PDB file of C-alpha atoms in Angstrom:
ATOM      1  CA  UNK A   1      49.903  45.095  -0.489  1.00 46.00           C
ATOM      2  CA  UNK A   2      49.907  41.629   0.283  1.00 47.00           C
ATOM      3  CA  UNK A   3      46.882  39.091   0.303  1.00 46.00           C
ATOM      4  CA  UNK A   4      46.317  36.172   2.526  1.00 49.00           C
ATOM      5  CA  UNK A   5      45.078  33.079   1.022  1.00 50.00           C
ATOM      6  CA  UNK A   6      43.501  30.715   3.844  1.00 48.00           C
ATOM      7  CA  UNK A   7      42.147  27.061   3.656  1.00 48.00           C
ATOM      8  CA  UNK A   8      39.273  26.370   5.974  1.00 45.00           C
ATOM      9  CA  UNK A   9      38.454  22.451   6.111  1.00 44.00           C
ATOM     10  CA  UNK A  10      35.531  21.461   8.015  1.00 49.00           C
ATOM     11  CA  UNK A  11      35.487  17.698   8.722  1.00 53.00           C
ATOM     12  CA  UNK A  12      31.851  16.104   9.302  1.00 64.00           C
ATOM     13  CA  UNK A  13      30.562  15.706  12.461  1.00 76.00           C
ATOM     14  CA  UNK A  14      28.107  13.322  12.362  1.00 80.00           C
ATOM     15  CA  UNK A  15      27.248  10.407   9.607  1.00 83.00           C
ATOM     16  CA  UNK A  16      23.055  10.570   9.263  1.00 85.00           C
ATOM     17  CA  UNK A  17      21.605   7.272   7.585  1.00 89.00           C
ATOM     18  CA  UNK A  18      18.142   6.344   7.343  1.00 90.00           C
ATOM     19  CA  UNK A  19      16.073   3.079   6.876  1.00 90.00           C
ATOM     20  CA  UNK A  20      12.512   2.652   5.889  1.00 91.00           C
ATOM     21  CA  UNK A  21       9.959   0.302   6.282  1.00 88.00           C
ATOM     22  CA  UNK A  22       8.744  -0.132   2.722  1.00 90.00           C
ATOM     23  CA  UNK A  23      10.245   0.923  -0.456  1.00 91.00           C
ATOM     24  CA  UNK A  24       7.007   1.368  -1.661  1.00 93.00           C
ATOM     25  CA  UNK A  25       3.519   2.571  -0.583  1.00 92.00           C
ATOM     26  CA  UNK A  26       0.112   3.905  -1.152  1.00 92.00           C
ATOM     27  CA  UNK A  27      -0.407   7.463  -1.024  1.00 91.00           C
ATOM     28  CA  UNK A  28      -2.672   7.803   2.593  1.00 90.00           C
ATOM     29  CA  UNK A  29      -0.609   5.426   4.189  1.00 91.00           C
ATOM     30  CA  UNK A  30       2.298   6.629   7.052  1.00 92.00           C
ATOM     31  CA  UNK A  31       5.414   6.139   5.919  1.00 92.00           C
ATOM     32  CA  UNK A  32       7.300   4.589   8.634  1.00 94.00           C
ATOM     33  CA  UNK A  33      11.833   5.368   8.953  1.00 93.00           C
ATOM     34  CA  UNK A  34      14.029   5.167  11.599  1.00 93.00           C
ATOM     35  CA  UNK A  35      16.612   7.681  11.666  1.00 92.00           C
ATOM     36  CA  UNK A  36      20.515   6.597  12.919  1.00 89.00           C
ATOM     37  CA  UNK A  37      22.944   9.638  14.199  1.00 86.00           C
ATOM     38  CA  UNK A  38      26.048   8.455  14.438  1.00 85.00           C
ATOM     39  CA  UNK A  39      28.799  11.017  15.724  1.00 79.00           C
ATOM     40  CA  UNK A  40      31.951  11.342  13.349  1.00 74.00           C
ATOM     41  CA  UNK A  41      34.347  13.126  15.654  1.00 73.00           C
ATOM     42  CA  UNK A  42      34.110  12.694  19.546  1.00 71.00           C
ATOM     43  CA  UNK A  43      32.978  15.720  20.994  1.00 70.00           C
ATOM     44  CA  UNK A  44      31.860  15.662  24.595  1.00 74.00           C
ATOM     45  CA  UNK A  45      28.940  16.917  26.014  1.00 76.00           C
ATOM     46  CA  UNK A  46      25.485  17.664  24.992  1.00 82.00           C
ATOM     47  CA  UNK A  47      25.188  18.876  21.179  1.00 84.00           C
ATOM     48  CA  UNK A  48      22.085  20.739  19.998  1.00 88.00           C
ATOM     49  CA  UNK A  49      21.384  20.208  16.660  1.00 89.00           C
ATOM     50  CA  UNK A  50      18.329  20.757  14.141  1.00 93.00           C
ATOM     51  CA  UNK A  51      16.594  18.514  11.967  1.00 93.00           C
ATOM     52  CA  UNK A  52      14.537  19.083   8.923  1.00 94.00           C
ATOM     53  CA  UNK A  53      12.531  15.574   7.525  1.00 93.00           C
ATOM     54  CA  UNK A  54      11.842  16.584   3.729  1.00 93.00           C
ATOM     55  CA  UNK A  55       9.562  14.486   1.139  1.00 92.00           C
ATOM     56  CA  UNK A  56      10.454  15.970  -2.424  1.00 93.00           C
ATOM     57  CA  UNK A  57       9.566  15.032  -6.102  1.00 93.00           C
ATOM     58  CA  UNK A  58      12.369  13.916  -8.449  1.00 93.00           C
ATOM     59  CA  UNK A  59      12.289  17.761  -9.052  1.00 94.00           C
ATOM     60  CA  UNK A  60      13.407  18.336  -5.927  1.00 92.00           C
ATOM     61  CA  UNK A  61      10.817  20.275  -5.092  1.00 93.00           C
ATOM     62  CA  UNK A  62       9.828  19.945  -1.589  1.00 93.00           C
ATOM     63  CA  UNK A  63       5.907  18.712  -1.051  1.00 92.00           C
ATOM     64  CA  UNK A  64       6.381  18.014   3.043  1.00 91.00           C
ATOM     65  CA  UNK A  65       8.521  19.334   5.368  1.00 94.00           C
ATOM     66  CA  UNK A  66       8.688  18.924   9.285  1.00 94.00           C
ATOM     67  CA  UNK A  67      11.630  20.528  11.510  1.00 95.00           C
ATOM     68  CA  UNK A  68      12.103  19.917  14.827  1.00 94.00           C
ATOM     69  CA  UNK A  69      15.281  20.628  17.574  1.00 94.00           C
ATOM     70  CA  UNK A  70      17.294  17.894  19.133  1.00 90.00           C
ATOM     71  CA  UNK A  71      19.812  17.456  22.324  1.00 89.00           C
ATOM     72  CA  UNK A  72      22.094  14.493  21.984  1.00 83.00           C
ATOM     73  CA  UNK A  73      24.971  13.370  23.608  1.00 74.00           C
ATOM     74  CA  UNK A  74      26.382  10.295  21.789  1.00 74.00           C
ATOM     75  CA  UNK A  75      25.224   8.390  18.872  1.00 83.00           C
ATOM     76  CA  UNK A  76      21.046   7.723  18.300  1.00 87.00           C
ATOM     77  CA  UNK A  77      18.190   6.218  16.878  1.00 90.00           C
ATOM     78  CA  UNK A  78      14.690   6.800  16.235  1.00 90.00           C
ATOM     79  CA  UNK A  79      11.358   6.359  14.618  1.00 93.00           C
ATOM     80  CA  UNK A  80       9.714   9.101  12.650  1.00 93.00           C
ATOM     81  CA  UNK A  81       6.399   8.608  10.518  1.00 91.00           C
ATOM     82  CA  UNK A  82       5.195  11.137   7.825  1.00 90.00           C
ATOM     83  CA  UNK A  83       1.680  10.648   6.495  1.00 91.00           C
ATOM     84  CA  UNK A  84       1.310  10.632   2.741  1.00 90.00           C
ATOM     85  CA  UNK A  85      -1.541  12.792   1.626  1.00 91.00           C
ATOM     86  CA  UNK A  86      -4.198  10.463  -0.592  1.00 90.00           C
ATOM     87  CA  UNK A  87      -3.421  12.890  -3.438  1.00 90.00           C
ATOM     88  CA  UNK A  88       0.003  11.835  -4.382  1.00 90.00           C
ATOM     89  CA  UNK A  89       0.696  10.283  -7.820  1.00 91.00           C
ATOM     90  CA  UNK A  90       2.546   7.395  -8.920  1.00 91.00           C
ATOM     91  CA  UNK A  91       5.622   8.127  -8.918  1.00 93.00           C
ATOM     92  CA  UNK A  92       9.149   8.131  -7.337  1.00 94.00           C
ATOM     93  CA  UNK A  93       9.540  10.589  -4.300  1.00 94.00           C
ATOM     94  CA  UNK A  94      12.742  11.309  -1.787  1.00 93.00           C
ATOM     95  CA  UNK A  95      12.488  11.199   1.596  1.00 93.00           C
ATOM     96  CA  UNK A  96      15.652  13.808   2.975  1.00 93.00           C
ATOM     97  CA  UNK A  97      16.656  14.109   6.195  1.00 93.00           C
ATOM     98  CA  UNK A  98      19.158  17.135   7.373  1.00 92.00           C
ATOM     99  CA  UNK A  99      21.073  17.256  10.478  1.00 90.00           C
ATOM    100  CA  UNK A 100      22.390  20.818  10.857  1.00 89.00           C
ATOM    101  CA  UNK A 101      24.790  21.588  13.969  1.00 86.00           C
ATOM    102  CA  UNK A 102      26.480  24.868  13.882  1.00 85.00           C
ATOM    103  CA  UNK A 103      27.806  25.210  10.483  1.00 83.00           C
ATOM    104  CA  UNK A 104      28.420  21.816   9.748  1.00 83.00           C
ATOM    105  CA  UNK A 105      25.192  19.990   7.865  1.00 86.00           C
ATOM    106  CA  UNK A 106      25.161  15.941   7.700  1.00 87.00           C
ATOM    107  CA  UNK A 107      22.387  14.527   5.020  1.00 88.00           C
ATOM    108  CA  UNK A 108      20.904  11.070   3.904  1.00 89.00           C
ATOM    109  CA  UNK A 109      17.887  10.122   1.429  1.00 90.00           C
ATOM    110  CA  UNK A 110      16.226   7.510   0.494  1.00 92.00           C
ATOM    111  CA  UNK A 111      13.885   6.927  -2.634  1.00 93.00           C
ATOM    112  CA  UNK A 112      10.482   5.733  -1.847  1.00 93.00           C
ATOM    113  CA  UNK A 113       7.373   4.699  -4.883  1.00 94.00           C
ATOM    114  CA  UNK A 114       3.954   6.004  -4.211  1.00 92.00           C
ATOM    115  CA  UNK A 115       0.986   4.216  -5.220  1.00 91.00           C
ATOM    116  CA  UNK A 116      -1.834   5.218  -5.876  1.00 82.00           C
ATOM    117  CA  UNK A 117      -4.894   3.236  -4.167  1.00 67.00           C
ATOM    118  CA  UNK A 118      -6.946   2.203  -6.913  1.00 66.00           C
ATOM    119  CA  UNK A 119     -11.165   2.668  -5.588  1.00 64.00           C
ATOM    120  CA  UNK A 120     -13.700  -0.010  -7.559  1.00 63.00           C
ATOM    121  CA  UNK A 121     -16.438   2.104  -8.981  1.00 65.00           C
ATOM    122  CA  UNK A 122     -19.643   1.182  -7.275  1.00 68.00           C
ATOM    123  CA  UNK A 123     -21.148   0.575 -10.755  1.00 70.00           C
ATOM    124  CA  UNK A 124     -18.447  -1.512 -11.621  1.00 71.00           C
ATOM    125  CA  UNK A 125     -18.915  -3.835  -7.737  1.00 69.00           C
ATOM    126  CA  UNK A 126     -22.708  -3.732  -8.158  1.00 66.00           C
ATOM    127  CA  UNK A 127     -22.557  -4.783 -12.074  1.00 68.00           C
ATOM    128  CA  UNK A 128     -20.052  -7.944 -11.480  1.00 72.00           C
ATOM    129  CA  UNK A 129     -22.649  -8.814  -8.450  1.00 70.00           C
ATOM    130  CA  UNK A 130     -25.739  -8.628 -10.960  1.00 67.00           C
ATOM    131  CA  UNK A 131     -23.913 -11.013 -13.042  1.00 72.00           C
ATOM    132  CA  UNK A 132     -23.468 -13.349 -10.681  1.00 71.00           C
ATOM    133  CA  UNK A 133     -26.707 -13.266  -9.237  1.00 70.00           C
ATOM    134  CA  UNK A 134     -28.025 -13.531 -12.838  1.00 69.00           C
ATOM    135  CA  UNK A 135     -25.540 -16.362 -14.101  1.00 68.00           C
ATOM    136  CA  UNK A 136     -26.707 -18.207 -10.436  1.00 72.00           C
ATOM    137  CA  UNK A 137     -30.336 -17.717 -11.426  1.00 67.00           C
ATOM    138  CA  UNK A 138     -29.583 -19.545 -14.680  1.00 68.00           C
ATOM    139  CA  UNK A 139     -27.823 -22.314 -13.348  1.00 68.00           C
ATOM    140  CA  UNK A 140     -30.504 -23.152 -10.246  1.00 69.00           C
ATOM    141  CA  UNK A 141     -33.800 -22.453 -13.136  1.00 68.00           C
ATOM    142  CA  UNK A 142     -31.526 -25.351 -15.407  1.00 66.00           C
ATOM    143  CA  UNK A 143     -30.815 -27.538 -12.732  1.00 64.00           C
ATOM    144  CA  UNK A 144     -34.702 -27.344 -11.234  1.00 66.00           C
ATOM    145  CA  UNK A 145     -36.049 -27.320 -14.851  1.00 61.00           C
ATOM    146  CA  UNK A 146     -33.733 -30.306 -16.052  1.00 63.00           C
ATOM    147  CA  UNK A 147     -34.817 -31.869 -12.807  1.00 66.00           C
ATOM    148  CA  UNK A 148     -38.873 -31.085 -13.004  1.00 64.00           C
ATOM    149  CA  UNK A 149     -38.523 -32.392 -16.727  1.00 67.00           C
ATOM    150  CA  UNK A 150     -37.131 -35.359 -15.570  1.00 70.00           C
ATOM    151  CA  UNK A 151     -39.711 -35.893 -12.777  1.00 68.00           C
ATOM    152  CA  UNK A 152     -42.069 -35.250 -15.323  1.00 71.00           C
ATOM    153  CA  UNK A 153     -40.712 -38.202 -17.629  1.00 73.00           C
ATOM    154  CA  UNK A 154     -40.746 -40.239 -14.813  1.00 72.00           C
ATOM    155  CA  UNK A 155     -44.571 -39.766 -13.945  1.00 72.00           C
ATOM    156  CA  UNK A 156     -45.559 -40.465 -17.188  1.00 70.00           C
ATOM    157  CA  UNK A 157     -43.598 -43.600 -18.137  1.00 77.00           C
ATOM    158  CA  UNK A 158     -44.975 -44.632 -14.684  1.00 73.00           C
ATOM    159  CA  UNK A 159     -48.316 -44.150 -15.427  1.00 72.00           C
ATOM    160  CA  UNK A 160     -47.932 -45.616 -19.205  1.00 73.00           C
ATOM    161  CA  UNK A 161     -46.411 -48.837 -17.086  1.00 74.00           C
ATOM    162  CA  UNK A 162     -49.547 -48.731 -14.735  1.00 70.00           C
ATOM    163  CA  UNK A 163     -51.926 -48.257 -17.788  1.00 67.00           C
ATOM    164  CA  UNK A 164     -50.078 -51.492 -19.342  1.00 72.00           C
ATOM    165  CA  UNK A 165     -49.850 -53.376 -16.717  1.00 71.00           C
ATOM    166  CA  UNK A 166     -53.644 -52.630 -15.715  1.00 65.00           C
ATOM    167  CA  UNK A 167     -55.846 -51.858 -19.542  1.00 61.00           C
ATOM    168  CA  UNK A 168     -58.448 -53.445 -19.869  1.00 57.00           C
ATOM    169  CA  UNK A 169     -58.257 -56.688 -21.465  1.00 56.00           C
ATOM    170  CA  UNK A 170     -61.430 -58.113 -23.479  1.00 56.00           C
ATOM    171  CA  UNK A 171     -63.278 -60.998 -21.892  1.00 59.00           C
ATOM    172  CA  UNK A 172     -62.902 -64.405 -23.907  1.00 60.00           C
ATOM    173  CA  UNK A 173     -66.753 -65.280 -24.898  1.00 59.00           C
TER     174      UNK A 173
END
């Protein structure tokens, strides 16, 4: 019996890369990347291919997906936006993007930090404003109360001057 050994090479079609706006966001926000198809090998004609937009943990585990079909003819570019749900972590995610065509499958990443949005606590907003109000109240009752005791001073030492100036003096026999 004899065996055939065969050697199949596949050489990539297309080179995927992919830019984002921000390296880092809050969780709610859109996360905002252009994707940029650029075509290895010149094939003509119109080339249907699929794409798959993955967000993943550093597990790899995938936490958003969106596919959608394509028809190009040369090399592209284009905007996609995924919206972070407010219930992400802090932490480091990867945003994947696949470009399958037949059976030949181009990929890029990028890593992207979450935030999460820190919310004041009401109590916490209407406590600091009590303070001020209160610490406000103390300086305007010191000023007005430094300033009525000093009015104060002044009436008197005026009237002491006018009592001076005016007490009776005895008659000379």
């Amino acid at each position: 019996t004899h065996s055939l050994n065969s050697l199949v090479l596949i050489f990539p079609l297309f080179d995927l890369d992919i830019g984002v706006s921000k390296d880092v966001i809050n969780a709610g926000d859109k996360l905002v990347f252009d994707v940029t198809i650029k075509r290895i090998k010149e094939i003509r004609g119109l080339l249907d291919i699929n794409l798959t937009y993955s967000f993943r943990d550093m597990d790899n585990t995938i936490l958003l997906e969106k596919k959608e079909a394509m028809t190009t003819n040369s090399n592209t570019n284009f905007v996609k936006i995924l919206e972070i749900p407010k219930y992400f972590k802090d932490d480091d995610y990867v945003l994947y993007v696949r470009l399958d065509h037949k059976n030949t499958t181009a990929g890029g990443s990028h890593v992207i930090k979450i935030k999460k949005e820190e919310k004041l606590n009401p109590l916490i907003i209407y406590g600091s404003l009590a303070l001020v109000l209160l610490a406000l109240g103390i300086v305007i009752n010191y000023m007005t109360g430094r300033r009525l005791k000093n009015d104060i001073n002044y009436i008197v030492k005026a009237a002491m001057n006018a009592y001076e100036k005016h007490k009776l003096k005895p008659e000379p026999n």
